mmCIF file of C-alpha atoms and ligand atoms in Angstrom:
data_model
loop_
_atom_site.group_PDB
_atom_site.id
_atom_site.type_symbol
_atom_site.label_atom_id
_atom_site.label_comp_id
_atom_site.label_asym_id
_atom_site.label_seq_id
_atom_site.Cartn_x
_atom_site.Cartn_y
_atom_site.Cartn_z
ATOM 1 C CA MET A 1 123.007 34.298 151.009
ATOM 2 C CA LEU A 2 126.861 34.177 151.117
ATOM 3 C CA GLN A 3 128.506 36.535 153.615
ATOM 4 C CA SER A 4 131.605 38.254 151.729
ATOM 5 C CA LYS A 5 134.137 40.895 152.974
ATOM 6 C CA GLY A 6 135.993 42.826 150.368
ATOM 7 C CA TYR A 7 136.988 46.598 149.771
ATOM 8 C CA GLY A 8 134.861 48.834 147.816
ATOM 9 C CA ALA A 9 133.770 52.434 147.538
ATOM 10 C CA THR A 10 130.422 54.080 148.883
ATOM 11 C CA SER A 11 131.056 57.034 146.525
ATOM 12 C CA ALA A 12 132.917 58.610 143.266
ATOM 13 C CA ASP A 13 135.363 60.638 145.963
ATOM 14 C CA ASP A 14 135.864 58.117 148.340
ATOM 15 C CA ALA A 15 138.568 56.523 149.564
ATOM 16 C CA LEU A 16 138.905 52.259 148.898
ATOM 17 C CA HIS A 17 137.814 51.048 152.470
ATOM 18 C CA HIS A 18 136.407 47.385 153.840
ATOM 19 C CA LEU A 19 132.982 46.587 153.129
ATOM 20 C CA ASP A 20 130.740 43.687 154.417
ATOM 21 C CA PHE A 21 127.986 42.454 151.369
ATOM 22 C CA GLN A 22 126.396 39.085 150.439
ATOM 23 C CA ARG A 23 126.488 37.147 147.332
ATOM 24 C CA ARG A 24 123.914 34.371 145.751
ATOM 25 C CA ASP A 25 124.272 30.966 147.326
ATOM 26 C CA PRO A 26 126.141 28.672 144.749
ATOM 27 C CA GLY A 27 123.361 26.944 142.508
ATOM 28 C CA PRO A 28 123.219 23.832 140.626
ATOM 29 C CA HIS A 29 125.625 25.706 137.744
ATOM 30 C CA ASP A 30 127.627 27.444 140.148
ATOM 31 C CA VAL A 31 131.038 27.359 141.612
ATOM 32 C CA GLN A 32 132.100 29.012 144.465
ATOM 33 C CA ILE A 33 135.758 30.303 144.538
ATOM 34 C CA GLN A 34 137.715 31.813 147.411
ATOM 35 C CA ILE A 35 140.198 34.266 145.781
ATOM 36 C CA ARG A 36 143.673 34.213 146.273
ATOM 37 C CA TYR A 37 144.803 36.851 144.135
ATOM 38 C CA CYS A 38 143.134 39.894 142.247
ATOM 39 C CA GLY A 39 144.959 42.621 139.187
ATOM 40 C CA VAL A 40 144.242 46.097 139.659
ATOM 41 C CA CYS A 41 143.435 47.204 136.440
ATOM 42 C CA HIS A 42 142.555 50.766 135.523
ATOM 43 C CA SER A 43 138.943 49.914 134.685
ATOM 44 C CA ASP A 44 138.502 49.645 138.510
ATOM 45 C CA LEU A 45 140.025 53.048 139.216
ATOM 46 C CA HIS A 46 137.710 54.384 136.307
ATOM 47 C CA THR A 47 134.960 53.002 137.948
ATOM 48 C CA VAL A 48 135.415 53.709 141.294
ATOM 49 C CA ARG A 49 135.790 57.402 140.436
ATOM 50 C CA ASN A 50 132.520 57.262 138.274
ATOM 51 C CA GLU A 51 134.837 58.201 135.119
ATOM 52 C CA TRP A 52 132.509 56.330 132.937
ATOM 53 C CA GLY A 53 129.671 57.771 134.253
ATOM 54 C CA ASN A 54 127.795 54.537 135.147
ATOM 55 C CA THR A 55 129.032 53.682 138.450
ATOM 56 C CA VAL A 56 126.420 51.923 141.249
ATOM 57 C CA TYR A 57 127.635 52.498 144.566
ATOM 58 C CA PRO A 58 128.756 50.551 146.656
ATOM 59 C CA VAL A 59 131.132 49.310 144.686
ATOM 60 C CA VAL A 60 133.546 46.178 144.776
ATOM 61 C CA PRO A 61 136.206 46.252 141.950
ATOM 62 C CA GLY A 62 138.379 43.640 140.816
ATOM 63 C CA HIS A 63 137.836 41.654 137.531
ATOM 64 C CA GLU A 64 141.454 39.258 137.334
ATOM 65 C CA ILE A 65 140.442 36.751 139.695
ATOM 66 C CA VAL A 66 142.789 33.433 140.604
ATOM 67 C CA GLY A 67 141.464 31.142 143.524
ATOM 68 C CA ARG A 68 140.322 27.772 144.627
ATOM 69 C CA VAL A 69 137.457 26.148 144.292
ATOM 70 C CA VAL A 70 135.632 25.278 147.454
ATOM 71 C CA ALA A 71 131.741 24.458 146.670
ATOM 72 C CA VAL A 72 130.432 23.418 143.121
ATOM 73 C CA GLY A 73 126.632 23.159 142.291
ATOM 74 C CA ASN A 74 125.320 19.653 141.629
ATOM 75 C CA HIS A 75 125.161 20.335 137.826
ATOM 76 C CA VAL A 76 128.826 21.490 137.438
ATOM 77 C CA THR A 77 130.980 19.632 135.233
ATOM 78 C CA ARG A 78 133.699 21.884 134.167
ATOM 79 C CA HIS A 79 134.998 22.488 137.431
ATOM 80 C CA LYS A 80 135.914 20.671 140.736
ATOM 81 C CA ILE A 81 136.935 21.584 144.129
ATOM 82 C CA ASP A 82 140.392 22.309 145.099
ATOM 83 C CA ASP A 83 140.943 23.073 141.140
ATOM 84 C CA ILE A 84 142.608 26.933 140.668
ATOM 85 C CA VAL A 85 140.599 28.509 138.161
ATOM 86 C CA GLY A 86 140.124 32.067 137.021
ATOM 87 C CA VAL A 87 137.253 34.419 136.526
ATOM 88 C CA GLY A 88 137.994 37.497 133.947
ATOM 89 C CA CYS A 89 135.521 40.706 132.946
ATOM 90 C CA MET A 90 132.633 38.858 132.732
ATOM 91 C CA VAL A 91 130.165 36.420 134.747
ATOM 92 C CA ASP A 92 127.219 36.015 132.607
ATOM 93 C CA SER A 93 125.649 36.863 129.036
ATOM 94 C CA CYS A 94 122.197 36.330 127.407
ATOM 95 C CA GLN A 95 123.521 32.773 126.051
ATOM 96 C CA ARG A 96 120.715 32.992 123.488
ATOM 97 C CA CYS A 97 121.954 35.830 120.715
ATOM 98 C CA ASP A 98 124.116 35.225 117.997
ATOM 99 C CA ALA A 99 127.359 36.572 119.506
ATOM 100 C CA CYS A 100 126.953 34.220 122.555
ATOM 101 C CA GLY A 101 126.958 31.654 119.700
ATOM 102 C CA ILE A 102 129.951 32.084 118.344
ATOM 103 C CA GLY A 103 131.700 32.541 121.769
ATOM 104 C CA LEU A 104 131.335 36.597 121.786
ATOM 105 C CA GLU A 105 129.802 37.089 125.066
ATOM 106 C CA GLN A 106 131.818 40.249 125.173
ATOM 107 C CA TYR A 107 129.266 41.397 122.257
ATOM 108 C CA CYS A 108 126.198 39.695 124.257
ATOM 109 C CA GLU A 109 123.192 41.574 122.206
ATOM 110 C CA ASN A 110 121.114 41.598 125.545
ATOM 111 C CA GLY A 111 124.525 43.004 127.490
ATOM 112 C CA PHE A 112 126.852 40.384 128.989
ATOM 113 C CA VAL A 113 126.780 41.013 132.991
ATOM 114 C CA GLY A 114 130.288 42.547 134.205
ATOM 115 C CA THR A 115 132.164 40.849 136.718
ATOM 116 C CA TYR A 116 131.442 43.965 139.190
ATOM 117 C CA ASN A 117 129.132 47.048 138.589
ATOM 118 C CA GLY A 118 127.059 44.619 136.191
ATOM 119 C CA GLU A 119 123.247 43.802 137.065
ATOM 120 C CA GLU A 120 123.132 40.325 138.237
ATOM 121 C CA MET A 121 120.744 37.906 135.918
ATOM 122 C CA HIS A 122 119.827 35.681 139.472
ATOM 123 C CA THR A 123 119.015 37.865 142.137
ATOM 124 C CA GLY A 124 118.386 41.121 140.246
ATOM 125 C CA GLY A 125 120.983 42.592 142.513
ATOM 126 C CA MET A 126 124.466 44.008 141.720
ATOM 127 C CA THR A 127 127.641 41.936 140.845
ATOM 128 C CA TYR A 128 130.625 42.271 143.102
ATOM 129 C CA GLY A 129 134.076 41.936 142.128
ATOM 130 C CA GLY A 130 137.253 40.231 143.026
ATOM 131 C CA TYR A 131 138.810 42.724 145.958
ATOM 132 C CA SER A 132 137.247 40.050 148.290
ATOM 133 C CA ASP A 133 137.592 36.912 149.497
ATOM 134 C CA SER A 134 134.938 34.786 147.810
ATOM 135 C CA ILE A 135 133.064 34.895 144.454
ATOM 136 C CA VAL A 136 130.547 32.869 142.936
ATOM 137 C CA VAL A 137 130.113 32.194 139.360
ATOM 138 C CA HIS A 138 128.376 30.325 136.770
ATOM 139 C CA GLU A 139 130.412 27.500 135.796
ATOM 140 C CA LYS A 140 130.565 28.675 132.076
ATOM 141 C CA PHE A 141 132.399 32.059 132.664
ATOM 142 C CA VAL A 142 135.183 30.181 135.191
ATOM 143 C CA LEU A 143 138.447 29.529 133.627
ATOM 144 C CA ARG A 144 140.898 26.440 134.049
ATOM 145 C CA VAL A 145 144.497 28.076 135.322
ATOM 146 C CA PRO A 146 146.698 26.070 133.522
ATOM 147 C CA ASP A 147 149.026 24.023 136.680
ATOM 148 C CA LYS A 148 152.305 25.741 134.592
ATOM 149 C CA LEU A 149 151.375 29.296 135.718
ATOM 150 C CA ASP A 150 152.270 31.138 138.717
ATOM 151 C CA PRO A 151 148.653 31.546 139.968
ATOM 152 C CA ALA A 152 149.682 35.017 141.364
ATOM 153 C CA ALA A 153 151.393 36.253 138.239
ATOM 154 C CA ALA A 154 148.455 34.462 135.898
ATOM 155 C CA ALA A 155 145.911 36.779 137.531
ATOM 156 C CA PRO A 156 146.058 39.854 134.895
ATOM 157 C CA LEU A 157 145.833 37.402 132.244
ATOM 158 C CA LEU A 158 141.969 37.277 133.102
ATOM 159 C CA CYS A 159 141.980 40.949 131.544
ATOM 160 C CA ALA A 160 145.368 42.664 130.518
ATOM 161 C CA GLY A 161 146.015 39.231 128.940
ATOM 162 C CA ILE A 162 142.538 38.790 127.121
ATOM 163 C CA THR A 163 141.980 42.238 126.137
ATOM 164 C CA THR A 164 145.008 42.374 124.037
ATOM 165 C CA TYR A 165 145.282 38.692 122.922
ATOM 166 C CA SER A 166 141.579 38.944 121.017
ATOM 167 C CA PRO A 167 142.649 41.899 118.887
ATOM 168 C CA LEU A 168 146.351 40.146 118.133
ATOM 169 C CA ARG A 169 144.278 37.250 117.194
ATOM 170 C CA HIS A 170 141.147 39.087 115.142
ATOM 171 C CA TRP A 171 143.794 41.078 112.938
ATOM 172 C CA LYS A 172 145.983 38.334 112.782
ATOM 173 C CA VAL A 173 149.105 39.206 113.907
ATOM 174 C CA GLY A 174 152.043 37.001 113.168
ATOM 175 C CA PRO A 175 155.528 36.480 111.410
ATOM 176 C CA GLY A 176 156.627 39.342 108.586
ATOM 177 C CA GLN A 177 154.385 42.167 110.503
ATOM 178 C CA LYS A 178 155.413 45.380 112.266
ATOM 179 C CA VAL A 179 152.905 45.639 115.362
ATOM 180 C CA GLY A 180 153.395 48.568 117.767
ATOM 181 C CA VAL A 181 152.067 48.995 121.000
ATOM 182 C CA VAL A 182 150.962 52.161 122.491
ATOM 183 C CA GLY A 183 151.479 52.690 126.266
ATOM 184 C CA LEU A 184 153.632 50.400 128.726
ATOM 185 C CA GLY A 185 151.396 49.760 131.286
ATOM 186 C CA GLY A 186 149.315 46.942 132.464
ATOM 187 C CA LEU A 187 147.295 46.165 129.027
ATOM 188 C CA GLY A 188 150.842 47.837 127.086
ATOM 189 C CA HIS A 189 153.156 45.108 128.717
ATOM 190 C CA MET A 190 151.242 42.068 127.861
ATOM 191 C CA GLY A 191 150.834 43.337 124.165
ATOM 192 C CA ILE A 192 154.484 43.263 123.795
ATOM 193 C CA LYS A 193 154.908 40.131 125.366
ATOM 194 C CA LEU A 194 151.749 37.985 123.721
ATOM 195 C CA ALA A 195 152.832 40.010 119.749
ATOM 196 C CA HIS A 196 156.487 39.470 120.282
ATOM 197 C CA ALA A 197 155.334 35.210 121.229
ATOM 198 C CA MET A 198 153.189 35.156 117.966
ATOM 199 C CA GLY A 199 156.097 36.258 116.033
ATOM 200 C CA ALA A 200 155.709 39.998 115.171
ATOM 201 C CA GLN A 201 158.804 42.970 115.041
ATOM 202 C CA VAL A 202 157.206 44.930 118.022
ATOM 203 C CA VAL A 203 157.735 48.374 118.698
ATOM 204 C CA LEU A 204 156.973 49.862 122.195
ATOM 205 C CA PHE A 205 155.765 53.612 122.009
ATOM 206 C CA THR A 206 155.814 55.365 125.503
ATOM 207 C CA THR A 207 155.781 58.609 126.927
ATOM 208 C CA SER A 208 158.067 57.203 129.907
ATOM 209 C CA PRO A 209 161.648 57.455 128.688
ATOM 210 C CA ASN A 210 162.845 55.338 131.575
ATOM 211 C CA LYS A 211 160.779 52.370 130.409
ATOM 212 C CA ARG A 212 162.570 51.790 127.500
ATOM 213 C CA GLU A 213 164.515 48.868 129.130
ATOM 214 C CA ASP A 214 161.611 47.316 130.105
ATOM 215 C CA GLY A 215 160.484 47.641 126.886
ATOM 216 C CA LEU A 216 163.285 45.512 125.421
ATOM 217 C CA ARG A 217 163.493 42.835 128.172
ATOM 218 C CA LEU A 218 159.374 42.423 127.726
ATOM 219 C CA GLY A 219 159.975 41.715 123.885
ATOM 220 C CA ALA A 220 159.875 44.987 121.906
ATOM 221 C CA ASP A 221 162.372 45.262 119.405
ATOM 222 C CA GLU A 222 162.424 48.738 119.634
ATOM 223 C CA VAL A 223 161.081 51.691 121.828
ATOM 224 C CA VAL A 224 160.381 55.088 120.618
ATOM 225 C CA VAL A 225 159.550 57.634 122.697
ATOM 226 C CA SER A 226 156.073 59.295 121.374
ATOM 227 C CA LYS A 227 157.177 62.430 122.050
ATOM 228 C CA ASP A 228 159.812 62.645 120.105
ATOM 229 C CA ALA A 229 158.828 64.006 116.746
ATOM 230 C CA GLU A 230 162.185 62.870 114.857
ATOM 231 C CA ALA A 231 161.654 59.297 115.740
ATOM 232 C CA MET A 232 158.328 58.857 115.046
ATOM 233 C CA ALA A 233 158.840 60.269 111.658
ATOM 234 C CA ARG A 234 161.142 57.814 111.001
ATOM 235 C CA HIS A 235 158.024 55.017 111.305
ATOM 236 C CA GLN A 236 156.022 56.948 108.941
ATOM 237 C CA ASN A 237 153.958 54.217 106.598
ATOM 238 C CA SER A 238 155.155 51.461 108.364
ATOM 239 C CA PHE A 239 152.907 49.623 110.419
ATOM 240 C CA ASP A 240 150.930 46.773 110.161
ATOM 241 C CA PHE A 241 149.114 46.822 112.973
ATOM 242 C CA ILE A 242 148.939 49.463 115.777
ATOM 243 C CA LEU A 243 147.422 48.064 119.563
ATOM 244 C CA ASN A 244 146.388 51.534 121.574
ATOM 245 C CA THR A 245 146.534 51.255 124.951
ATOM 246 C CA VAL A 246 146.754 54.437 126.633
ATOM 247 C CA ALA A 247 144.124 55.190 129.385
ATOM 248 C CA ALA A 248 144.064 59.175 128.624
ATOM 249 C CA PRO A 249 143.110 60.986 125.573
ATOM 250 C CA HIS A 250 145.925 61.883 123.069
ATOM 251 C CA SER A 251 146.221 62.425 119.668
ATOM 252 C CA LEU A 252 145.434 59.843 117.587
ATOM 253 C CA ASP A 253 146.884 60.761 114.522
ATOM 254 C CA ALA A 254 150.056 60.731 115.790
ATOM 255 C CA PHE A 255 149.906 56.922 115.362
ATOM 256 C CA LEU A 256 147.453 56.550 112.432
ATOM 257 C CA VAL A 257 150.265 58.262 110.283
ATOM 258 C CA LEU A 258 152.792 55.061 111.257
ATOM 259 C CA LEU A 259 149.871 52.612 109.596
ATOM 260 C CA LYS A 260 151.286 51.334 106.265
ATOM 261 C CA ARG A 261 148.466 51.150 103.615
ATOM 262 C CA GLU A 262 145.440 49.422 104.712
ATOM 263 C CA GLY A 263 147.275 49.216 108.469
ATOM 264 C CA THR A 264 144.410 49.076 110.947
ATOM 265 C CA MET A 265 145.199 50.472 114.833
ATOM 266 C CA THR A 266 142.950 49.315 116.772
ATOM 267 C CA LEU A 267 141.764 51.111 120.627
ATOM 268 C CA VAL A 268 141.513 49.349 123.888
ATOM 269 C CA GLY A 269 142.451 51.912 126.180
ATOM 270 C CA ALA A 270 139.144 53.707 127.146
ATOM 271 C CA PRO A 271 139.705 57.209 128.632
ATOM 272 C CA ALA A 272 137.341 59.106 130.103
ATOM 273 C CA THR A 273 137.248 62.174 128.235
ATOM 274 C CA PRO A 274 137.248 61.673 124.317
ATOM 275 C CA HIS A 275 140.286 61.773 122.258
ATOM 276 C CA PRO A 276 140.077 64.358 119.752
ATOM 277 C CA SER A 277 139.051 63.445 116.209
ATOM 278 C CA PRO A 278 141.919 62.567 114.249
ATOM 279 C CA GLN A 279 142.379 64.030 110.688
ATOM 280 C CA VAL A 280 140.015 62.081 108.142
ATOM 281 C CA PHE A 281 142.591 62.205 105.781
ATOM 282 C CA ASN A 282 145.114 60.067 107.217
ATOM 283 C CA LEU A 283 142.640 57.374 107.111
ATOM 284 C CA ILE A 284 141.240 57.836 103.743
ATOM 285 C CA MET A 285 144.943 58.681 102.107
ATOM 286 C CA LYS A 286 146.095 54.909 102.749
ATOM 287 C CA ARG A 287 142.583 53.222 103.433
ATOM 288 C CA ARG A 288 143.745 53.001 106.706
ATOM 289 C CA HIS A 289 141.203 51.562 109.747
ATOM 290 C CA LEU A 290 140.870 52.864 113.432
ATOM 291 C CA ALA A 291 139.375 50.175 115.345
ATOM 292 C CA GLY A 292 138.250 49.268 118.908
ATOM 293 C CA SER A 293 137.916 45.858 120.933
ATOM 294 C CA LEU A 294 136.511 44.771 124.189
ATOM 295 C CA ILE A 295 138.111 42.126 126.288
ATOM 296 C CA GLY A 296 137.630 39.023 124.772
ATOM 297 C CA GLY A 297 134.958 35.611 124.718
ATOM 298 C CA ILE A 298 135.322 32.660 127.658
ATOM 299 C CA ALA A 299 136.185 30.507 125.002
ATOM 300 C CA GLU A 300 139.331 32.803 123.700
ATOM 301 C CA THR A 301 140.205 33.165 127.277
ATOM 302 C CA GLN A 302 140.901 29.888 127.663
ATOM 303 C CA GLU A 303 142.815 29.645 124.316
ATOM 304 C CA MET A 304 144.774 32.628 125.944
ATOM 305 C CA LEU A 305 145.718 31.158 129.175
ATOM 306 C CA ASP A 306 146.588 27.925 127.298
ATOM 307 C CA PHE A 307 148.763 29.568 124.796
ATOM 308 C CA CYS A 308 150.361 31.645 128.070
ATOM 309 C CA ALA A 309 151.459 28.433 129.627
ATOM 310 C CA GLU A 310 153.073 27.123 126.465
ATOM 311 C CA HIS A 311 155.233 30.084 126.211
ATOM 312 C CA GLY A 312 155.953 30.529 129.426
ATOM 313 C CA ILE A 313 154.033 34.201 129.309
ATOM 314 C CA VAL A 314 152.641 35.236 132.813
ATOM 315 C CA SER A 315 152.133 39.062 134.019
ATOM 316 C CA ASP A 316 155.444 41.270 135.889
ATOM 317 C CA ILE A 317 153.756 41.699 138.950
ATOM 318 C CA GLU A 318 153.998 43.885 142.163
ATOM 319 C CA MET A 319 152.190 42.114 145.068
ATOM 320 C CA ILE A 320 150.232 44.625 147.482
ATOM 321 C CA ARG A 321 148.313 43.852 150.741
ATOM 322 C CA MET A 322 144.925 44.993 150.306
ATOM 323 C CA ASP A 323 145.308 48.179 152.673
ATOM 324 C CA GLN A 324 148.015 49.156 149.781
ATOM 325 C CA ILE A 325 145.003 49.560 147.063
ATOM 326 C CA ASN A 326 144.214 53.634 147.187
ATOM 327 C CA GLU A 327 148.274 54.027 147.168
ATOM 328 C CA ALA A 328 148.502 51.894 144.269
ATOM 329 C CA TYR A 329 145.742 53.688 142.375
ATOM 330 C CA GLU A 330 147.732 56.878 142.963
ATOM 331 C CA ARG A 331 150.689 55.231 141.353
ATOM 332 C CA MET A 332 148.658 53.823 138.363
ATOM 333 C CA LEU A 333 147.869 57.244 137.657
ATOM 334 C CA LYS A 334 151.396 58.738 137.812
ATOM 335 C CA SER A 335 152.169 55.367 134.863
ATOM 336 C CA ASP A 336 154.159 54.294 138.239
ATOM 337 C CA VAL A 337 153.305 50.851 137.189
ATOM 338 C CA LYS A 338 155.877 47.687 136.850
ATOM 339 C CA TYR A 339 153.394 45.958 135.694
ATOM 340 C CA ARG A 340 150.406 45.277 137.125
ATOM 341 C CA PHE A 341 149.433 45.389 140.803
ATOM 342 C CA VAL A 342 148.262 42.141 142.109
ATOM 343 C CA ILE A 343 146.194 41.911 145.604
ATOM 344 C CA ASP A 344 147.353 39.306 147.806
ATOM 345 C CA MET A 345 143.990 38.418 149.448
ATOM 346 C CA ALA A 346 145.200 36.770 152.259
ATOM 347 C CA THR A 347 145.994 40.404 153.772
ATOM 348 C CA LEU A 348 142.330 40.630 153.510
ATOM 349 C CA ALA A 349 141.915 41.074 157.399
HETATM 350 P P1 NAP B 401 147.949 51.428 133.038
HETATM 351 O O1 NAP B 401 148.220 50.022 133.571
HETATM 352 O O2 NAP B 401 147.354 52.868 133.961
HETATM 353 O O3 NAP B 401 148.398 51.775 131.749
HETATM 354 C C1 NAP B 401 148.304 52.902 130.680
HETATM 355 C C2 NAP B 401 149.058 53.368 130.281
HETATM 356 O O4 NAP B 401 148.866 54.462 129.448
HETATM 357 C C3 NAP B 401 150.050 54.207 131.463
HETATM 358 O O5 NAP B 401 151.126 53.447 131.699
HETATM 359 C C4 NAP B 401 151.460 55.189 130.065
HETATM 360 O O6 NAP B 401 152.174 54.399 129.413
HETATM 361 C C5 NAP B 401 150.071 55.537 128.992
HETATM 362 N N1 NAP B 401 149.325 56.857 129.361
HETATM 363 C C6 NAP B 401 148.782 57.297 130.445
HETATM 364 N N2 NAP B 401 148.473 58.186 130.318
HETATM 365 C C7 NAP B 401 148.626 58.686 129.606
HETATM 366 C C8 NAP B 401 148.877 60.134 128.976
HETATM 367 N N3 NAP B 401 148.411 60.924 129.055
HETATM 368 N N4 NAP B 401 149.633 60.251 127.351
HETATM 369 C C9 NAP B 401 149.936 59.413 126.985
HETATM 370 N N5 NAP B 401 150.129 58.076 127.415
HETATM 371 C C10 NAP B 401 149.598 57.821 128.625
HETATM 372 O O7 NAP B 401 146.049 50.812 132.082
HETATM 373 P P2 NAP B 401 145.872 49.723 131.585
HETATM 374 O O8 NAP B 401 144.898 48.672 132.802
HETATM 375 O O9 NAP B 401 146.691 49.171 131.241
HETATM 376 O O10 NAP B 401 144.486 50.060 131.114
HETATM 377 C C11 NAP B 401 144.461 50.917 129.611
HETATM 378 C C12 NAP B 401 143.303 51.432 129.695
HETATM 379 O O11 NAP B 401 142.599 50.190 128.836
HETATM 380 C C13 NAP B 401 142.231 51.773 130.758
HETATM 381 O O12 NAP B 401 141.390 52.889 129.699
HETATM 382 C C14 NAP B 401 141.300 50.814 131.091
HETATM 383 O O13 NAP B 401 140.398 51.133 131.276
HETATM 384 C C15 NAP B 401 141.264 50.116 129.743
HETATM 385 N N6 NAP B 401 141.174 48.789 129.444
HETATM 386 C C16 NAP B 401 140.274 48.544 128.009
HETATM 387 C C17 NAP B 401 139.705 47.251 128.151
HETATM 388 C C18 NAP B 401 138.979 46.583 126.599
HETATM 389 O O14 NAP B 401 138.082 45.285 126.698
HETATM 390 N N7 NAP B 401 138.945 47.379 125.833
HETATM 391 C C19 NAP B 401 140.054 46.036 129.155
HETATM 392 C C20 NAP B 401 140.768 46.190 130.093
HETATM 393 C C21 NAP B 401 140.802 47.617 130.449
HETATM 394 P P3 NAP B 401 153.550 55.097 129.140
HETATM 395 O O15 NAP B 401 154.191 55.140 130.427
HETATM 396 O O16 NAP B 401 154.501 53.827 128.748
HETATM 397 O O17 NAP B 401 153.372 56.060 128.535
HETATM 398 ZN ZN1 ZN B 402 140.692 45.450 133.260
#
């Protein structure tokens, strides 16, 4: 077994702290990665605090991983030693079901294996994530990080990037469309950059008036403070698509009424307690759609990384030391993230 060190939690009310644990030795199809950077996703916080009720302790979070290949199994063909690679939210799936067959591993009918807090297919143990010095992953779930991308700022693309890219592509966002992004955090700031690069007119909805300038700088054409009823009313019936990234329960009706006939609002935010049910009339009167979307498949994740390289897109990051992680979680809860924390794994003493 491979001795690893990292940061994790042993219970829901435990702060993150040093943890030593074991990973499997690389098998014939595995890549061993020395982790250089790991982004901090709100899902890490939900999981550490058992807000979704499914956490198995100890948990080592982190699914926005960028690092260097240090060993490969003898059947590995896609990656070689010293390559800069990425790992996102999944490290395995059944590879046999219909969903896996068309590159939608995130919807694997037998359940994909999460990068952390997932059940290992190989050893029967749990998976441990990127707040650590190394990781061992099947080569199929390892992404190439294009040279053009700064490796630290590329880390958040592995979750925040693909989670916003996939629905924007699925609902065919492009020129001539008016697209809303709700919430300016890790996912939201990537949603703005990507929708803007795809040619859409982008409107940011935020609860934080002080994020207006940043919203415009990141690529929004307009910023609306969602608590301002008059400003909201001016946008009624006008959106083709709204991407909702908010991590807390809120009124969906406030945004549904902004969709035009047959428009779609897709939820990617995953709050611990449910949103109040929307008014059915807000859906049926204009044949509007309310949808959800989960990360993205492996091939689509590579496509997103290549798209970002082509368009010069990375995340706006604030680099932190590993021992600043608990403070970073508190700031994330106050919507004080500009716009993704990334851990410099060299600081893991
Ligand atoms: P984040 O950086 O904390 O951003 C969330 C943003 O939501 C905040 O910055 C804030 O933006 C807004 N917000 C927070 N509390 C709010 C409230 N009470 N009312 C209204 N707005 C509020 O989080 P993230 O990492 O982007 O993740 C967002 C959510 O997506 C989390 O629930 C996460 O678990 C989920 N997620 C889902 C997937 C998926 O596959 N579907 C993948 C990754 C993450 P403003 O200040 O602009 O209002
Ligand atoms: Zn995530």
